[in-house]
Amino acid sequence: MPNNQDPCAQPKLMHPDQAIEQLLAQVDATQDTELVTLNNAIDRVLAEDLASSIDLPPFDNSAMDGYAFRYVDLDLSQDKTTLTLIGSSFAGHPFKGKVQPNTCIRIMTGAPVPAGYDTVQMQEETQANGDSIMIVHPKKLGANVRGRGEELLAGTKVLHRGVTIRAAEMGVLATIGINQVRVTRKLKVAFFSTGDELRPVGSELSPGQIYDSNRYSIQGLLSKSHVEWIDLGVITDDKEAIRGAFKEAASKADMVLTSGGVSVGEADYTKQILSEEGQITFWKLAIKPGKPFAFGKIDNAIFCGLPGNPVSSMVTFYKLVLPILNKMQGITPKAPLLCQATLQTDIRKHPGRVEYQRGILSRNTSGELEVSITGGQGSGMLTSMSLANCFVILEQFQGDLAKGNTVTVEPFNSVLC
Ligand code: AMP
Ligand code: MG
């Protein structure tokens, strides 16, 4: 139960929803746009509203392989009528003859229904005997005809600015005959890891060292966020090296993204250099994993500093950096699709922070949604993310929860999937 008086609550921590609002207020959508051909438009963000210049479909056409005829020619006192075959209409090859009473034409799916004919009977419900075609009566006038403009009329807005072009939009654009679109400029994000203990993969570990994993998970997240990324490697705890990396990153990119070194009391130079080189705020967020987060500007670049713990860095990216990147790219925000599921494991939670525990969401044999936690939830246990397909969201003042309770679940979106 939420309880605002909870003694364990940490009042100085900011709720992530409030943080997101404040962060988003500080970034602007890029105004830079470019024209790309449709072939290169996948995953780009549309920078203009687009209307169709044609009706869809552009002409009456058949939804079936069969025969087209005039409904008025059916003798409705019987259940069948025989009509005379006078030609055909195939996809891309319209019927060129003249429509006459008591006639029909052979017609294929997608082929134009000639003006005059109004109904199509599927082939399986007809019988051909030379030029005599016996039609079992269709239920209604207009059956199996896809009418011109029934999907939309010329002039209708089809796609809106801020939409990300997915496979469906690629097809929609082609359907309305558009072969180049104006999209927002692709953003550049330069990132590096900080920490003396970090070694790049491919090297030997000395005592006390670990492999730098964040750069790879961040690279994955950025690739799925459809930005260009620049990997500046691991920067050791050397004052001038860190300064140089920040300056280089800011000169090359729209966003500088780092992991590590933003914790309170961190004994490294990151914070000192950030205060000298940029206007940075260090936030303490009521979010677990992921409490520390830094945000601000270095020269003309936006700066986001993720915590070093591997799960924290992924969760903070997902919850905070992704909305920022989306806004900068001009993407119209979409609320995540949350659902409720029955907990299959007990959950341990201290009141005080919103927790994003990693879960596995599935449907049981009765079709109900169930979720279990992916084992240990330590903020360094990256396998908890790898096993998961969702977050179990536990509100700030929630305590422990027993198996059988209903919890809110956020299925991973395309950036995490
Ligand atoms: P920090 O945020 O720098 O205090 O780091 C918190 C924890 O995350 C420490 O255990 C670090 O060793 C670890 N860590 C920091 N950066 C990385 C990284 N790039 N890859 C893996 N672990 C990291
Ligand atoms: Mg560190």
CSV table of C-alpha atoms and ligand atoms in Angstrom, one decimal:
chain,number,residue,atom,x,y,z
A,1,MET,CA,0.0,0.0,0.0
A,2,PRO,CA,1.3,3.5,-0.8
A,3,ASN,CA,2.1,5.3,2.4
A,4,ASN,CA,3.4,8.8,2.2
A,5,GLN,CA,4.4,8.7,5.8
A,6,ASP,CA,6.7,5.7,5.4
A,7,PRO,CA,9.8,6.3,7.5
A,8,CYS,CA,12.0,4.4,5.0
A,9,ALA,CA,11.1,6.9,2.3
A,10,GLN,CA,14.0,9.0,1.2
A,11,PRO,CA,12.5,12.5,0.7
A,12,LYS,CA,15.5,13.9,-1.1
A,13,LEU,CA,15.2,11.4,-3.9
A,14,MET,CA,13.3,12.7,-6.9
A,15,HIS,CA,10.5,10.5,-8.3
A,16,PRO,CA,11.5,9.3,-11.8
A,17,ASP,CA,8.3,10.7,-13.4
A,18,GLN,CA,9.1,14.2,-12.1
A,19,ALA,CA,12.7,13.8,-13.2
A,20,ILE,CA,11.6,12.8,-16.7
A,21,GLU,CA,9.3,15.9,-16.9
A,22,GLN,CA,12.1,18.2,-15.8
A,23,LEU,CA,14.7,16.6,-18.1
A,24,LEU,CA,12.5,16.8,-21.2
A,25,ALA,CA,11.8,20.5,-20.5
A,26,GLN,CA,15.5,21.1,-21.0
A,27,VAL,CA,15.9,19.5,-24.5
A,28,ASP,CA,14.6,20.6,-27.9
A,29,ALA,CA,13.7,18.6,-30.9
A,30,THR,CA,16.2,19.0,-33.7
A,31,GLN,CA,15.0,21.3,-36.5
A,32,ASP,CA,17.4,19.8,-39.0
A,33,THR,CA,15.8,17.7,-41.6
A,34,GLU,CA,16.9,15.9,-44.7
A,35,LEU,CA,15.3,14.2,-47.7
A,36,VAL,CA,15.8,10.4,-47.9
A,37,THR,CA,14.6,8.0,-50.6
A,38,LEU,CA,12.1,5.5,-49.4
A,39,ASN,CA,14.7,2.8,-49.6
A,40,ASN,CA,16.6,4.6,-46.8
A,41,ALA,CA,13.7,5.7,-44.7
A,42,ILE,CA,13.3,2.7,-42.3
A,43,ASP,CA,13.5,3.8,-38.7
A,44,ARG,CA,13.8,7.4,-39.6
A,45,VAL,CA,11.4,10.0,-38.0
A,46,LEU,CA,9.0,11.8,-40.3
A,47,ALA,CA,9.5,15.6,-40.3
A,48,GLU,CA,6.3,16.5,-42.1
A,49,ASP,CA,2.6,15.5,-42.2
A,50,LEU,CA,1.9,13.5,-45.4
A,51,ALA,CA,-1.4,13.5,-47.3
A,52,SER,CA,-2.3,11.1,-50.0
A,53,SER,CA,-2.6,12.5,-53.5
A,54,ILE,CA,-4.6,9.5,-54.6
A,55,ASP,CA,-7.7,7.7,-53.5
A,56,LEU,CA,-7.1,4.3,-51.9
A,57,PRO,CA,-7.7,2.0,-53.5
A,58,PRO,CA,-7.3,4.1,-56.7
A,59,PHE,CA,-10.0,2.2,-58.6
A,60,ASP,CA,-12.8,-0.3,-57.9
A,61,ASN,CA,-11.1,-3.8,-57.9
A,62,SER,CA,-11.9,-7.3,-57.1
A,63,ALA,CA,-11.2,-8.9,-53.7
A,64,MET,CA,-11.5,-12.4,-55.2
A,65,ASP,CA,-10.8,-14.5,-58.2
A,66,GLY,CA,-14.2,-15.0,-59.8
A,67,TYR,CA,-16.7,-13.3,-62.1
A,68,ALA,CA,-17.9,-9.6,-62.2
A,69,PHE,CA,-21.4,-8.8,-63.2
A,70,ARG,CA,-24.3,-6.4,-62.6
A,71,TYR,CA,-26.3,-7.3,-59.5
A,72,VAL,CA,-29.5,-6.1,-61.2
A,73,ASP,CA,-29.1,-8.9,-63.8
A,74,LEU,CA,-29.6,-11.7,-61.1
A,75,ASP,CA,-33.0,-13.3,-61.1
A,76,LEU,CA,-33.5,-13.2,-57.4
A,77,SER,CA,-36.6,-15.4,-57.6
A,78,GLN,CA,-34.1,-18.3,-58.2
A,79,ASP,CA,-30.9,-19.0,-56.2
A,80,LYS,CA,-28.7,-19.0,-59.3
A,81,THR,CA,-28.5,-17.1,-62.6
A,82,THR,CA,-26.6,-17.9,-65.8
A,83,LEU,CA,-24.8,-15.0,-67.4
A,84,THR,CA,-22.8,-14.8,-70.7
A,85,LEU,CA,-19.0,-14.4,-70.4
A,86,ILE,CA,-17.7,-11.5,-72.6
A,87,GLY,CA,-14.1,-11.0,-71.5
A,88,SER,CA,-11.7,-10.8,-68.6
A,89,SER,CA,-9.9,-8.4,-66.3
A,90,PHE,CA,-6.6,-9.4,-64.9
A,91,ALA,CA,-4.4,-7.5,-62.4
A,92,GLY,CA,-2.7,-4.8,-64.5
A,93,HIS,CA,-4.8,-5.7,-67.6
A,94,PRO,CA,-8.2,-4.1,-67.4
A,95,PHE,CA,-11.2,-5.3,-69.4
A,96,LYS,CA,-11.4,-3.1,-72.5
A,97,GLY,CA,-14.9,-4.2,-73.8
A,98,LYS,CA,-18.3,-2.7,-73.2
A,99,VAL,CA,-20.4,-3.8,-70.3
A,100,GLN,CA,-23.8,-5.2,-71.4
A,101,PRO,CA,-26.8,-6.6,-69.6
A,102,ASN,CA,-26.8,-10.3,-68.5
A,103,THR,CA,-23.1,-10.6,-69.0
A,104,CYS,CA,-20.1,-11.2,-66.8
A,105,ILE,CA,-16.3,-11.2,-67.1
A,106,ARG,CA,-13.7,-13.4,-65.6
A,107,ILE,CA,-11.8,-11.3,-62.9
A,108,MET,CA,-8.8,-11.8,-60.7
A,109,THR,CA,-7.9,-10.4,-57.3
A,110,GLY,CA,-6.8,-6.8,-57.7
A,111,ALA,CA,-8.0,-6.5,-61.2
A,112,PRO,CA,-10.2,-3.4,-62.0
A,113,VAL,CA,-13.9,-3.9,-61.9
A,114,PRO,CA,-15.2,-2.1,-65.0
A,115,ALA,CA,-17.6,0.7,-64.6
A,116,GLY,CA,-21.1,-0.8,-65.0
A,117,TYR,CA,-20.3,-4.1,-63.2
A,118,ASP,CA,-20.8,-3.8,-59.4
A,119,THR,CA,-20.5,-7.3,-57.9
A,120,VAL,CA,-18.1,-10.2,-57.9
A,121,GLN,CA,-18.8,-13.8,-57.2
A,122,MET,CA,-16.0,-16.0,-56.1
A,123,GLN,CA,-15.0,-18.7,-58.5
A,124,GLU,CA,-15.8,-21.5,-56.1
A,125,GLU,CA,-19.5,-20.4,-56.2
A,126,THR,CA,-19.9,-20.4,-59.9
A,127,GLN,CA,-20.0,-23.1,-62.7
A,128,ALA,CA,-18.6,-22.5,-66.1
A,129,ASN,CA,-20.0,-24.2,-69.2
A,130,GLY,CA,-18.2,-22.6,-72.2
A,131,ASP,CA,-19.4,-19.0,-72.2
A,132,SER,CA,-22.3,-19.7,-69.9
A,133,ILE,CA,-21.4,-18.9,-66.3
A,134,MET,CA,-23.8,-20.0,-63.6
A,135,ILE,CA,-23.6,-17.7,-60.6
A,136,VAL,CA,-24.8,-18.9,-57.1
A,137,HIS,CA,-26.3,-15.6,-55.9
A,138,PRO,CA,-24.1,-13.5,-53.7
A,139,LYS,CA,-25.6,-12.2,-50.5
A,140,LYS,CA,-25.5,-8.5,-51.5
A,141,LEU,CA,-24.9,-5.9,-54.1
A,142,GLY,CA,-21.2,-4.9,-54.2
A,143,ALA,CA,-20.0,-8.2,-52.8
A,144,ASN,CA,-16.2,-8.7,-53.2
A,145,VAL,CA,-15.6,-5.3,-54.7
A,146,ARG,CA,-13.1,-3.1,-53.0
A,147,GLY,CA,-14.4,0.4,-53.8
A,148,ARG,CA,-12.3,3.3,-55.0
A,149,GLY,CA,-11.4,5.5,-52.0
A,150,GLU,CA,-12.9,3.1,-49.4
A,151,GLU,CA,-9.7,3.1,-47.4
A,152,LEU,CA,-9.1,6.9,-47.8
A,153,LEU,CA,-9.8,9.7,-50.2
A,154,ALA,CA,-7.1,11.9,-51.9
A,155,GLY,CA,-6.2,14.8,-49.6
A,156,THR,CA,-6.5,12.7,-46.4
A,157,LYS,CA,-3.5,12.9,-44.0
A,158,VAL,CA,-2.0,9.5,-43.9
A,159,LEU,CA,1.2,9.9,-41.8
A,160,HIS,CA,2.0,12.5,-39.2
A,161,ARG,CA,5.2,14.3,-38.3
A,162,GLY,CA,6.9,12.6,-35.4
A,163,VAL,CA,6.1,9.1,-36.6
A,164,THR,CA,8.9,6.6,-36.8
A,165,ILE,CA,8.9,4.9,-40.2
A,166,ARG,CA,8.4,1.1,-39.6
A,167,ALA,CA,7.8,-1.6,-42.1
A,168,ALA,CA,4.1,-0.7,-42.3
A,169,GLU,CA,4.9,3.0,-43.0
A,170,MET,CA,7.3,2.0,-45.7
A,171,GLY,CA,4.5,0.2,-47.4
A,172,VAL,CA,2.0,3.0,-46.8
A,173,LEU,CA,4.3,5.5,-48.3
A,174,ALA,CA,4.8,3.3,-51.4
A,175,THR,CA,1.0,2.8,-51.6
A,176,ILE,CA,0.5,6.5,-52.0
A,177,GLY,CA,3.3,6.8,-54.5
A,178,ILE,CA,5.9,8.7,-52.3
A,179,ASN,CA,9.5,7.8,-53.1
A,180,GLN,CA,11.3,10.3,-50.9
A,181,VAL,CA,10.4,11.7,-47.5
A,182,ARG,CA,11.6,14.5,-45.3
A,183,VAL,CA,12.9,13.1,-42.0
A,184,THR,CA,14.7,14.6,-39.0
A,185,ARG,CA,18.5,14.5,-39.0
A,186,LYS,CA,19.9,11.4,-37.5
A,187,LEU,CA,21.4,12.2,-34.1
A,188,LYS,CA,24.9,11.4,-33.1
A,189,VAL,CA,25.7,10.1,-29.7
A,190,ALA,CA,29.3,9.7,-28.5
A,191,PHE,CA,29.8,7.5,-25.5
A,192,PHE,CA,32.6,6.2,-23.3
A,193,SER,CA,33.0,4.3,-20.0
A,194,THR,CA,34.9,5.6,-17.1
A,195,GLY,CA,36.7,3.6,-14.4
A,196,ASP,CA,40.2,2.4,-13.6
A,197,GLU,CA,39.0,-1.1,-13.1
A,198,LEU,CA,37.6,-1.5,-16.6
A,199,ARG,CA,39.3,-3.4,-19.3
A,200,PRO,CA,38.1,-3.8,-22.9
A,201,VAL,CA,37.0,-7.3,-24.0
A,202,GLY,CA,39.9,-9.1,-25.7
A,203,SER,CA,42.4,-8.1,-23.1
A,204,GLU,CA,43.6,-10.0,-20.0
A,205,LEU,CA,42.2,-9.1,-16.6
A,206,SER,CA,44.6,-8.3,-13.7
A,207,PRO,CA,43.5,-8.6,-10.1
A,208,GLY,CA,40.7,-6.1,-9.3
A,209,GLN,CA,39.8,-5.5,-13.0
A,210,ILE,CA,36.5,-6.3,-14.8
A,211,TYR,CA,35.5,-6.2,-18.4
A,212,ASP,CA,33.8,-3.1,-19.5
A,213,SER,CA,30.3,-4.3,-20.4
A,214,ASN,CA,28.4,-1.1,-20.4
A,215,ARG,CA,29.9,0.1,-23.6
A,216,TYR,CA,28.4,-2.9,-25.4
A,217,SER,CA,25.0,-2.8,-23.8
A,218,ILE,CA,24.9,1.0,-24.5
A,219,GLN,CA,26.0,0.3,-28.1
A,220,GLY,CA,23.1,-2.1,-28.4
A,221,LEU,CA,20.6,0.3,-26.9
A,222,LEU,CA,21.8,3.2,-29.2
A,223,SER,CA,21.6,1.0,-32.3
A,224,LYS,CA,18.0,0.1,-31.4
A,225,SER,CA,17.3,3.8,-30.8
A,226,HIS,CA,18.3,4.5,-34.4
A,227,VAL,CA,20.9,7.1,-33.7
A,228,GLU,CA,24.5,7.2,-35.0
A,229,TRP,CA,26.9,6.3,-32.3
A,230,ILE,CA,30.6,7.0,-31.7
A,231,ASP,CA,32.4,4.7,-29.3
A,232,LEU,CA,35.2,6.5,-27.5
A,233,GLY,CA,36.3,3.5,-25.5
A,234,VAL,CA,37.2,3.2,-21.8
A,235,ILE,CA,38.7,6.3,-20.3
A,236,THR,CA,40.9,5.7,-17.2
A,237,ASP,CA,40.8,7.8,-14.2
A,238,ASP,CA,43.2,10.3,-15.5
A,239,LYS,CA,42.1,13.9,-15.2
A,240,GLU,CA,43.3,15.1,-18.6
A,241,ALA,CA,42.2,12.0,-20.4
A,242,ILE,CA,38.7,12.4,-19.0
A,243,ARG,CA,38.7,16.1,-19.9
A,244,GLY,CA,39.9,15.3,-23.4
A,245,ALA,CA,37.3,12.6,-23.9
A,246,PHE,CA,34.5,15.0,-22.8
A,247,LYS,CA,35.7,17.7,-25.2
A,248,GLU,CA,36.2,15.3,-28.1
A,249,ALA,CA,32.7,13.8,-27.5
A,250,ALA,CA,31.0,17.1,-27.3
A,251,SER,CA,32.7,18.3,-30.5
A,252,LYS,CA,31.5,15.2,-32.4
A,253,ALA,CA,28.0,14.6,-31.2
A,254,ASP,CA,24.6,15.9,-30.2
A,255,MET,CA,24.7,13.9,-27.0
A,256,VAL,CA,27.6,12.8,-24.8
A,257,LEU,CA,26.8,9.6,-22.9
A,258,THR,CA,29.0,8.1,-20.2
A,259,SER,CA,28.7,5.4,-17.7
A,260,GLY,CA,30.2,5.4,-14.2
A,261,GLY,CA,31.6,8.1,-12.0
A,262,VAL,CA,28.4,9.9,-11.2
A,263,SER,CA,27.8,8.4,-7.8
A,264,VAL,CA,27.7,10.6,-4.7
A,265,GLY,CA,31.2,10.7,-3.2
A,266,GLU,CA,32.8,9.0,-6.2
A,267,ALA,CA,36.6,9.3,-5.9
A,268,ASP,CA,37.4,10.2,-9.4
A,269,TYR,CA,37.7,13.2,-11.6
A,270,THR,CA,34.6,12.9,-13.7
A,271,LYS,CA,32.4,15.2,-11.5
A,272,GLN,CA,35.1,17.7,-11.1
A,273,ILE,CA,35.8,18.0,-14.8
A,274,LEU,CA,32.1,18.1,-15.6
A,275,SER,CA,31.6,21.0,-13.3
A,276,GLU,CA,34.5,22.8,-15.0
A,277,GLU,CA,33.6,22.0,-18.5
A,278,GLY,CA,29.8,22.0,-18.5
A,279,GLN,CA,26.6,22.9,-16.7
A,280,ILE,CA,25.7,19.6,-15.1
A,281,THR,CA,23.3,18.7,-12.4
A,282,PHE,CA,23.8,15.5,-10.4
A,283,TRP,CA,20.5,13.9,-9.6
A,284,LYS,CA,19.5,11.4,-7.0
A,285,LEU,CA,16.5,9.6,-8.2
A,286,ALA,CA,14.0,7.4,-6.4
A,287,ILE,CA,14.6,4.7,-8.9
A,288,LYS,CA,16.1,1.2,-8.4
A,289,PRO,CA,18.3,0.2,-10.1
A,290,GLY,CA,19.8,3.5,-11.0
A,291,LYS,CA,19.8,6.2,-8.3
A,292,PRO,CA,22.6,8.5,-9.5
A,293,PHE,CA,22.2,10.3,-12.9
A,294,ALA,CA,23.9,13.3,-14.3
A,295,PHE,CA,22.4,15.6,-16.9
A,296,GLY,CA,23.4,18.9,-18.5
A,297,LYS,CA,25.4,20.4,-21.3
A,298,ILE,CA,29.0,20.3,-22.5
A,299,ASP,CA,29.5,23.0,-25.1
A,300,ASN,CA,26.6,22.4,-27.5
A,301,ALA,CA,26.0,18.8,-26.6
A,302,ILE,CA,23.5,17.4,-24.2
A,303,PHE,CA,25.3,15.3,-21.5
A,304,CYS,CA,23.8,12.2,-19.8
A,305,GLY,CA,25.8,10.4,-17.2
A,306,LEU,CA,24.6,6.9,-16.4
A,307,PRO,CA,25.5,5.1,-13.2
A,308,GLY,CA,28.2,2.5,-13.7
A,309,ASN,CA,26.4,-0.6,-12.4
A,310,PRO,CA,25.5,-2.5,-15.5
A,311,VAL,CA,21.8,-3.0,-14.8
A,312,SER,CA,21.4,0.6,-13.5
A,313,SER,CA,23.0,2.0,-16.7
A,314,MET,CA,20.6,0.1,-18.9
A,315,VAL,CA,17.5,0.9,-16.8
A,316,THR,CA,18.5,4.6,-16.6
A,317,PHE,CA,19.1,4.7,-20.3
A,318,TYR,CA,15.7,3.2,-20.9
A,319,LYS,CA,13.7,5.3,-18.5
A,320,LEU,CA,15.5,8.7,-18.9
A,321,VAL,CA,17.9,8.8,-21.8
A,322,LEU,CA,15.6,7.2,-24.3
A,323,PRO,CA,12.8,9.7,-23.8
A,324,ILE,CA,15.4,12.5,-24.1
A,325,LEU,CA,16.7,11.0,-27.4
A,326,ASN,CA,13.2,10.5,-28.7
A,327,LYS,CA,12.4,14.2,-28.0
A,328,MET,CA,15.6,15.3,-29.6
A,329,GLN,CA,14.8,13.2,-32.7
A,330,GLY,CA,11.3,14.7,-32.9
A,331,ILE,CA,9.5,11.5,-32.1
A,332,THR,CA,5.9,11.9,-30.8
A,333,PRO,CA,6.0,10.3,-27.3
A,334,LYS,CA,4.0,7.2,-26.7
A,335,ALA,CA,3.1,5.9,-23.2
A,336,PRO,CA,4.3,2.4,-22.6
A,337,LEU,CA,1.7,-0.3,-22.8
A,338,LEU,CA,1.5,-1.6,-19.2
A,339,CYS,CA,-0.4,-4.7,-18.1
A,340,GLN,CA,-1.3,-6.4,-14.9
A,341,ALA,CA,0.0,-9.9,-14.2
A,342,THR,CA,-0.1,-12.3,-11.3
A,343,LEU,CA,3.1,-12.7,-9.4
A,344,GLN,CA,4.6,-16.2,-9.4
A,345,THR,CA,7.4,-15.4,-7.0
A,346,ASP,CA,7.7,-13.5,-3.7
A,347,ILE,CA,9.3,-10.1,-4.2
A,348,ARG,CA,11.5,-8.3,-1.7
A,349,LYS,CA,11.3,-4.6,-1.8
A,350,HIS,CA,12.1,-1.7,0.6
A,351,PRO,CA,9.8,1.2,0.4
A,352,GLY,CA,11.5,4.4,-0.8
A,353,ARG,CA,12.2,4.0,-4.5
A,354,VAL,CA,10.3,3.0,-7.6
A,355,GLU,CA,11.8,-0.4,-8.6
A,356,TYR,CA,12.1,-1.9,-12.0
A,357,GLN,CA,12.6,-5.5,-11.2
A,358,ARG,CA,13.3,-7.8,-14.2
A,359,GLY,CA,10.7,-10.3,-15.0
A,360,ILE,CA,9.5,-13.0,-17.3
A,361,LEU,CA,5.9,-12.4,-18.5
A,362,SER,CA,4.0,-15.3,-19.9
A,363,ARG,CA,0.4,-16.6,-20.3
A,364,ASN,CA,-0.7,-19.7,-18.3
A,365,THR,CA,-2.9,-22.4,-19.8
A,366,SER,CA,-6.0,-20.5,-18.8
A,367,GLY,CA,-4.8,-17.5,-20.8
A,368,GLU,CA,-4.0,-15.3,-17.8
A,369,LEU,CA,-0.8,-13.2,-17.6
A,370,GLU,CA,1.8,-14.4,-15.1
A,371,VAL,CA,5.1,-12.9,-14.2
A,372,SER,CA,8.1,-14.2,-12.3
A,373,ILE,CA,11.3,-12.4,-11.3
A,374,THR,CA,14.5,-13.4,-13.0
A,375,GLY,CA,16.3,-14.4,-9.8
A,376,GLY,CA,18.8,-12.1,-8.1
A,377,GLN,CA,18.0,-8.4,-8.7
A,378,GLY,CA,21.4,-6.9,-7.8
A,379,SER,CA,22.2,-3.8,-9.9
A,380,GLY,CA,25.3,-5.5,-11.2
A,381,MET,CA,23.6,-8.7,-12.2
A,382,LEU,CA,23.3,-8.1,-15.9
A,383,THR,CA,22.0,-11.7,-16.6
A,384,SER,CA,18.8,-10.5,-14.8
A,385,MET,CA,18.2,-8.2,-17.8
A,386,SER,CA,19.2,-10.9,-20.3
A,387,LEU,CA,16.7,-13.4,-19.0
A,388,ALA,CA,13.9,-10.9,-18.8
A,389,ASN,CA,11.2,-9.8,-21.2
A,390,CYS,CA,9.6,-7.1,-19.0
A,391,PHE,CA,10.0,-4.9,-16.0
A,392,VAL,CA,7.9,-5.4,-12.9
A,393,ILE,CA,7.2,-1.9,-11.7
A,394,LEU,CA,6.9,-1.5,-8.0
A,395,GLU,CA,5.8,1.9,-6.8
A,396,GLN,CA,7.9,4.0,-4.5
A,397,PHE,CA,6.3,3.2,-1.2
A,398,GLN,CA,5.5,-0.5,-1.9
A,399,GLY,CA,7.1,-3.0,0.4
A,400,ASP,CA,7.6,-6.8,0.1
A,401,LEU,CA,5.0,-8.6,-2.1
A,402,ALA,CA,3.9,-12.2,-1.8
A,403,LYS,CA,3.3,-14.6,-4.7
A,404,GLY,CA,-0.3,-14.3,-5.9
A,405,ASN,CA,-0.5,-10.5,-5.8
A,406,THR,CA,-1.2,-8.6,-9.0
A,407,VAL,CA,1.6,-6.4,-10.2
A,408,THR,CA,2.1,-3.8,-13.0
A,409,VAL,CA,4.3,-5.0,-15.8
A,410,GLU,CA,6.0,-3.1,-18.6
A,411,PRO,CA,6.9,-5.4,-21.5
A,412,PHE,CA,10.2,-4.5,-23.0
A,413,ASN,CA,9.8,-2.3,-26.0
A,414,SER,CA,11.7,-2.6,-29.3
A,415,VAL,CA,14.8,-0.9,-27.9
A,416,LEU,CA,15.2,-3.7,-25.3
A,417,CYS,CA,13.9,-6.6,-27.4
B,1,AMP,P1,30.4,3.7,-10.5
B,1,AMP,O1,29.1,4.2,-11.0
B,1,AMP,O2,31.5,4.2,-11.4
B,1,AMP,O3,30.6,4.0,-9.1
B,1,AMP,O4,30.4,2.2,-10.7
B,1,AMP,C1,29.5,1.3,-10.0
B,1,AMP,C2,29.8,-0.1,-10.3
B,1,AMP,O5,29.6,-0.4,-11.6
B,1,AMP,C3,31.2,-0.6,-9.9
B,1,AMP,O6,31.1,-1.9,-9.4
B,1,AMP,C4,31.9,-0.6,-11.2
B,1,AMP,O7,33.0,-1.4,-11.3
B,1,AMP,C5,30.8,-1.0,-12.2
B,1,AMP,N1,31.0,-0.5,-13.5
B,1,AMP,C6,31.3,0.8,-13.8
B,1,AMP,N2,31.4,1.0,-15.1
B,1,AMP,C7,31.2,-0.2,-15.7
B,1,AMP,C8,31.3,-0.7,-17.0
B,1,AMP,N3,31.5,0.1,-18.0
B,1,AMP,N4,31.1,-2.0,-17.2
B,1,AMP,C9,30.9,-2.9,-16.2
B,1,AMP,N5,30.8,-2.5,-14.9
B,1,AMP,C10,31.0,-1.2,-14.6
B,2,MG,MG,33.6,4.3,-11.2
